mmCIF file of C-alpha atoms in Angstrom:
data_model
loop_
_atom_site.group_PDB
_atom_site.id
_atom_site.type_symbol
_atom_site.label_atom_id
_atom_site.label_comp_id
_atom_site.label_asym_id
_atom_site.label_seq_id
_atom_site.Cartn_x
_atom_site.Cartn_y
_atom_site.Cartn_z
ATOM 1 C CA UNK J 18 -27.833 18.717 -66.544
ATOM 2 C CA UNK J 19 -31.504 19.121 -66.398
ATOM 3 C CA UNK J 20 -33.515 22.183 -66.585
ATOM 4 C CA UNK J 21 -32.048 25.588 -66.150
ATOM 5 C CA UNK J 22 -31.721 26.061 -62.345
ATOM 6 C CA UNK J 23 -27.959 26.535 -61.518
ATOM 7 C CA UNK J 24 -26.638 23.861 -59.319
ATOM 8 C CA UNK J 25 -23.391 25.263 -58.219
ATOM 9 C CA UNK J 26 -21.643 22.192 -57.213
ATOM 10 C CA UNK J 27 -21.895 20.643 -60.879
ATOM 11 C CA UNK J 28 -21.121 24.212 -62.124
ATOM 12 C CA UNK J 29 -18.044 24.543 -60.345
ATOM 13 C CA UNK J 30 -17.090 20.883 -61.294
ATOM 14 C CA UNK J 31 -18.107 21.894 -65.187
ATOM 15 C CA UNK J 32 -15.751 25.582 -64.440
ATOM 16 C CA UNK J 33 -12.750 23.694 -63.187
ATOM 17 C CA UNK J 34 -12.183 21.658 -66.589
ATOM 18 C CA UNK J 35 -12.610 24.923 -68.242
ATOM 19 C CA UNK J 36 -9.777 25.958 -66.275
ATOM 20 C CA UNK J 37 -7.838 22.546 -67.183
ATOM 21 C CA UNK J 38 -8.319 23.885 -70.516
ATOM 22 C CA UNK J 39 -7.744 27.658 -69.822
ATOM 23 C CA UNK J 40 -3.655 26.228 -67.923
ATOM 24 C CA UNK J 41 -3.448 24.529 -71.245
ATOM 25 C CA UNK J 42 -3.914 27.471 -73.156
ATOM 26 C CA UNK J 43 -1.127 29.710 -70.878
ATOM 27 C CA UNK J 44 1.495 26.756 -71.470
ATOM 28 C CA UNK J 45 0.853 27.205 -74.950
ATOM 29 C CA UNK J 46 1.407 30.676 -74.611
ATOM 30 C CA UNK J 47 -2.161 31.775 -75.291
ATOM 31 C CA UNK J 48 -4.689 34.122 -73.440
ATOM 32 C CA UNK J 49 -5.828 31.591 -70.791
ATOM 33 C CA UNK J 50 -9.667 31.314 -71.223
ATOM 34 C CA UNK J 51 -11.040 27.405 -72.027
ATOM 35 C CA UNK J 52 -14.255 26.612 -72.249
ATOM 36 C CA UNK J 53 -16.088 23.083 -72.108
ATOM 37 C CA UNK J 54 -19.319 22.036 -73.758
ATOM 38 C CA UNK J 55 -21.873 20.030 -71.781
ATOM 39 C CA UNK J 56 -24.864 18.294 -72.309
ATOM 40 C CA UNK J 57 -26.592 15.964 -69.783
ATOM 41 C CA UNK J 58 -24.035 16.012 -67.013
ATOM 42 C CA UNK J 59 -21.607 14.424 -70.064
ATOM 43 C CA UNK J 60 -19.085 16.640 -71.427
ATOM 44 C CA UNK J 61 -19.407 16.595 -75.310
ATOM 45 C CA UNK J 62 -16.115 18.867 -75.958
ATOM 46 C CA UNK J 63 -13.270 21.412 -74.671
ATOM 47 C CA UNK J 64 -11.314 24.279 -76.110
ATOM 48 C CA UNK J 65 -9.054 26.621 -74.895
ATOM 49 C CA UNK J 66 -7.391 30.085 -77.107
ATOM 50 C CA UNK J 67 -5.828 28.992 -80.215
ATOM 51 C CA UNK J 68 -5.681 32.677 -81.938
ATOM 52 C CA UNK J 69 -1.774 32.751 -82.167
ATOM 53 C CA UNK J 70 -0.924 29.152 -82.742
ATOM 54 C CA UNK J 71 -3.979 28.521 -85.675
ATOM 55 C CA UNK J 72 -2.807 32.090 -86.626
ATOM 56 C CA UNK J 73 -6.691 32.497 -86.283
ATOM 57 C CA UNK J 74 -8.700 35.471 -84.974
ATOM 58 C CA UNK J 75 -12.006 33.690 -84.109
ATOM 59 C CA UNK J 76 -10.144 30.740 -82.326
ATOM 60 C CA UNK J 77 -11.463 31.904 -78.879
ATOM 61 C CA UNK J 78 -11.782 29.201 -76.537
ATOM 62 C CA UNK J 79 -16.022 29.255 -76.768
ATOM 63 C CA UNK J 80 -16.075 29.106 -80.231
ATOM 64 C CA UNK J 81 -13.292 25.726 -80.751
ATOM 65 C CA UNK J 82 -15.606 24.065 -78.249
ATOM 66 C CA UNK J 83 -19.176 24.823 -79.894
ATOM 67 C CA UNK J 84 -16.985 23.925 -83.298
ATOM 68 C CA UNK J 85 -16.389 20.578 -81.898
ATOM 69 C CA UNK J 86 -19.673 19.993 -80.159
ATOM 70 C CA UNK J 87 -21.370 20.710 -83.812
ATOM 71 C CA UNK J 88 -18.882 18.201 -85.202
ATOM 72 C CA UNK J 89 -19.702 15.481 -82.941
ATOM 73 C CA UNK J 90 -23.556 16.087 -82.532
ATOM 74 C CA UNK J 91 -23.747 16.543 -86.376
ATOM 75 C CA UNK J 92 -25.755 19.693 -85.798
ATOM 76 C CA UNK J 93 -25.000 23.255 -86.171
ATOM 77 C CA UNK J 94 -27.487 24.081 -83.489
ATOM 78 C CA UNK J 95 -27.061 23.067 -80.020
ATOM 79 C CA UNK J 96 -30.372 23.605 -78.014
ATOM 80 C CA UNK J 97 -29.591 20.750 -75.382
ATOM 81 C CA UNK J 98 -26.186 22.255 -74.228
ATOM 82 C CA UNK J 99 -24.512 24.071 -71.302
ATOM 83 C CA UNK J 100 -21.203 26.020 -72.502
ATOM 84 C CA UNK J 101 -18.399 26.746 -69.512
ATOM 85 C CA UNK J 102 -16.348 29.238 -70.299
ATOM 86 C CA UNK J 103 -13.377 30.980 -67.747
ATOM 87 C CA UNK J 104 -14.365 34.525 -69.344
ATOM 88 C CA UNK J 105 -17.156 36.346 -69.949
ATOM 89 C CA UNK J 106 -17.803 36.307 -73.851
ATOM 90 C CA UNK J 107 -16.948 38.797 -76.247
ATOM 91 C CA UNK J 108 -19.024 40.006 -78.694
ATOM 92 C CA UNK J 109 -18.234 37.549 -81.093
ATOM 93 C CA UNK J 110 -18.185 34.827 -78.953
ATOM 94 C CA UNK J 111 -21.981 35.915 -77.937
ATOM 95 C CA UNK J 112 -22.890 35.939 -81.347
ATOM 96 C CA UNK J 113 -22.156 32.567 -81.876
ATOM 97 C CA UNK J 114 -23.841 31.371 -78.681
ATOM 98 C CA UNK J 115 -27.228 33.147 -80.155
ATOM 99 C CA UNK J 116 -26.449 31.564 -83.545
ATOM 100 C CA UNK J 117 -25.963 28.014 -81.981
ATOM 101 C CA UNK J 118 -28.804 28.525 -79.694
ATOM 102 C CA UNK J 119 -26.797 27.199 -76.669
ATOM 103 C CA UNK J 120 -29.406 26.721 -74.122
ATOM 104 C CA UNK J 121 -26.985 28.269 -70.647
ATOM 105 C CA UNK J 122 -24.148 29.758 -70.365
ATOM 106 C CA UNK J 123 -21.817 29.803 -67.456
ATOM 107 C CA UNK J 124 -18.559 31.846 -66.718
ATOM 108 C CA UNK J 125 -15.913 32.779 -64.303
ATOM 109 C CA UNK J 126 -14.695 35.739 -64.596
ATOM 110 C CA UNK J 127 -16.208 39.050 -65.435
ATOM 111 C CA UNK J 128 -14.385 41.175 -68.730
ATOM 112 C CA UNK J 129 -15.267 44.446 -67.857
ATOM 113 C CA UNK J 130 -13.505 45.733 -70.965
ATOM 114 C CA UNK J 131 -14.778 43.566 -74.149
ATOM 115 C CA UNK J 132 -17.670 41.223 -72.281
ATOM 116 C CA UNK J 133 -20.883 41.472 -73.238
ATOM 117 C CA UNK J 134 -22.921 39.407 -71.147
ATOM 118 C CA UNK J 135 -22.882 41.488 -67.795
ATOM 119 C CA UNK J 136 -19.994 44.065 -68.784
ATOM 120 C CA UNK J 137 -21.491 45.394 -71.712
ATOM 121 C CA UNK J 138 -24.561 43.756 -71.607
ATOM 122 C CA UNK J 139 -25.576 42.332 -75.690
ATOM 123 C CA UNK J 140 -27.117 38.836 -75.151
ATOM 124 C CA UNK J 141 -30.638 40.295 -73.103
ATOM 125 C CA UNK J 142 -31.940 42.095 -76.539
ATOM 126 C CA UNK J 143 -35.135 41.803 -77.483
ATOM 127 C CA UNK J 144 -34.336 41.731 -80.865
ATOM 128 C CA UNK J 145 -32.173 38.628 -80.498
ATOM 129 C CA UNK J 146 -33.800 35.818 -82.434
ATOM 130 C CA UNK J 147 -32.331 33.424 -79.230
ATOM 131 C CA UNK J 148 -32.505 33.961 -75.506
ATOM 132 C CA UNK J 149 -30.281 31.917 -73.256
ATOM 133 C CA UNK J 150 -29.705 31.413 -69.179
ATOM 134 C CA UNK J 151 -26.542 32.917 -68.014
ATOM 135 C CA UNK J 152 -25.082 32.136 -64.632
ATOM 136 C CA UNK J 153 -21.843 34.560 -64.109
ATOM 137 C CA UNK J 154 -19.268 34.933 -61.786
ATOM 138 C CA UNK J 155 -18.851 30.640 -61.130
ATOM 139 C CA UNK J 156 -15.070 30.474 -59.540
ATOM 140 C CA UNK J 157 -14.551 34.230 -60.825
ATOM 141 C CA UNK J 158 -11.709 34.293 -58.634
ATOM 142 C CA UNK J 159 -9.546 31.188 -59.913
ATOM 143 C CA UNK J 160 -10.434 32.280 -63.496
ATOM 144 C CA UNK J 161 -9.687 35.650 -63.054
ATOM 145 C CA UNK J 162 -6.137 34.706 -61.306
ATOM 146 C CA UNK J 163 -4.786 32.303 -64.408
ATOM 147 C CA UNK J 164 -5.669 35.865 -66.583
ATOM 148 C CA UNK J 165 -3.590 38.443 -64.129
ATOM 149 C CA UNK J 166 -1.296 36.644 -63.600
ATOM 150 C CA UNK J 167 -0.522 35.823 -67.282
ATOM 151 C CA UNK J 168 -0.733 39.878 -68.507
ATOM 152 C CA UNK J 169 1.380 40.327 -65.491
ATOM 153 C CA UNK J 170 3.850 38.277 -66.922
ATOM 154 C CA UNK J 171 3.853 39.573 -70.055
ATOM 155 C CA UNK J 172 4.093 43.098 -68.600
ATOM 156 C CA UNK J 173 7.761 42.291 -67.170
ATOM 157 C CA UNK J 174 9.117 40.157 -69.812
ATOM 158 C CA UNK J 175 8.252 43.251 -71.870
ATOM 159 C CA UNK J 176 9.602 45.826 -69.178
ATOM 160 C CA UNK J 177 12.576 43.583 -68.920
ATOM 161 C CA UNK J 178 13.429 43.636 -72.860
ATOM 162 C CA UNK J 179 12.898 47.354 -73.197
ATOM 163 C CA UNK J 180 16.203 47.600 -69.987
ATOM 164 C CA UNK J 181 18.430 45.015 -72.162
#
């Protein structure tokens, strides 16, 4: 991808294999959020929520994918890259976008509870030592489904066990 500019078409394309990612993250019974890096119109990795299976608190879906796209670019910062993610970012997760100096950001659905991007807004500080583009709200809908959906779930398996 060049420049900053959204183009919506490639972000949607780039926000639908996050979701890929964020389905395989529900079947593995994990909060559904993926997240895919890309650089050049080429994706360089994908992650989805590993916290319960890597029995791993930082295992969020943005940070697996920056992990690997440090791995494979043999650099721990990645200026050049676009990150997809299904959620808007935590405030870890936003930390380690500033710390990798991810050039844009793009997500789905808005996390009016823990987000800090347009919920709780963090990653617009002056004293940040790293600015990057954000374009929000990129198939909020889908993304924000695959999440409901999922807590609903949970809700009645948990209603249902408390009647047995």
């Amino acid at each position: 991808m060049s420049g900053l500019a959204p183009d919506f078409a490639r972000d949607e394309y780039w926000m639908q294999r996050a979701l890929q990612q964020a389905h395989l993250a529900r079947e593995q019974g994990e909060v559904p959020v993926g997240a895919v890096v890309v650089a050049d119109d080429v994706l360089i990795s994908s992650g989805h929520n590993q916290t319960i299976m890597s029995c791993d608190p930082s295992a969020h879906a943005e940070v697996v994918a920056l992990r690997s796209a440090a791995q494979k670019l043999n650099n721990h910062r990645l200026p050049e890259v676009t990150l997809y993610v299904t959620l808007e970012p935590c405030m870890m997760c936003a930390g380690v976008l500033v710390q990798a100096r991810v050039q844009r950001l793009v997500y789905g659905a808005a996390e009016p509870k823990a987000g800090t991007v347009q919920s709780h807004p963090l990653l617009h500080n002056d004293w940040l030592n790293h600015q990057l583009a954000v374009t929000g709200g990129i198939l909020s809908q889908p993304c924000g489904q695959i999440l409901s959906e999922f807590f609903s779930a949970k809700r009645a398996q948990a209603a249902s066990q408390q009647q047995v």
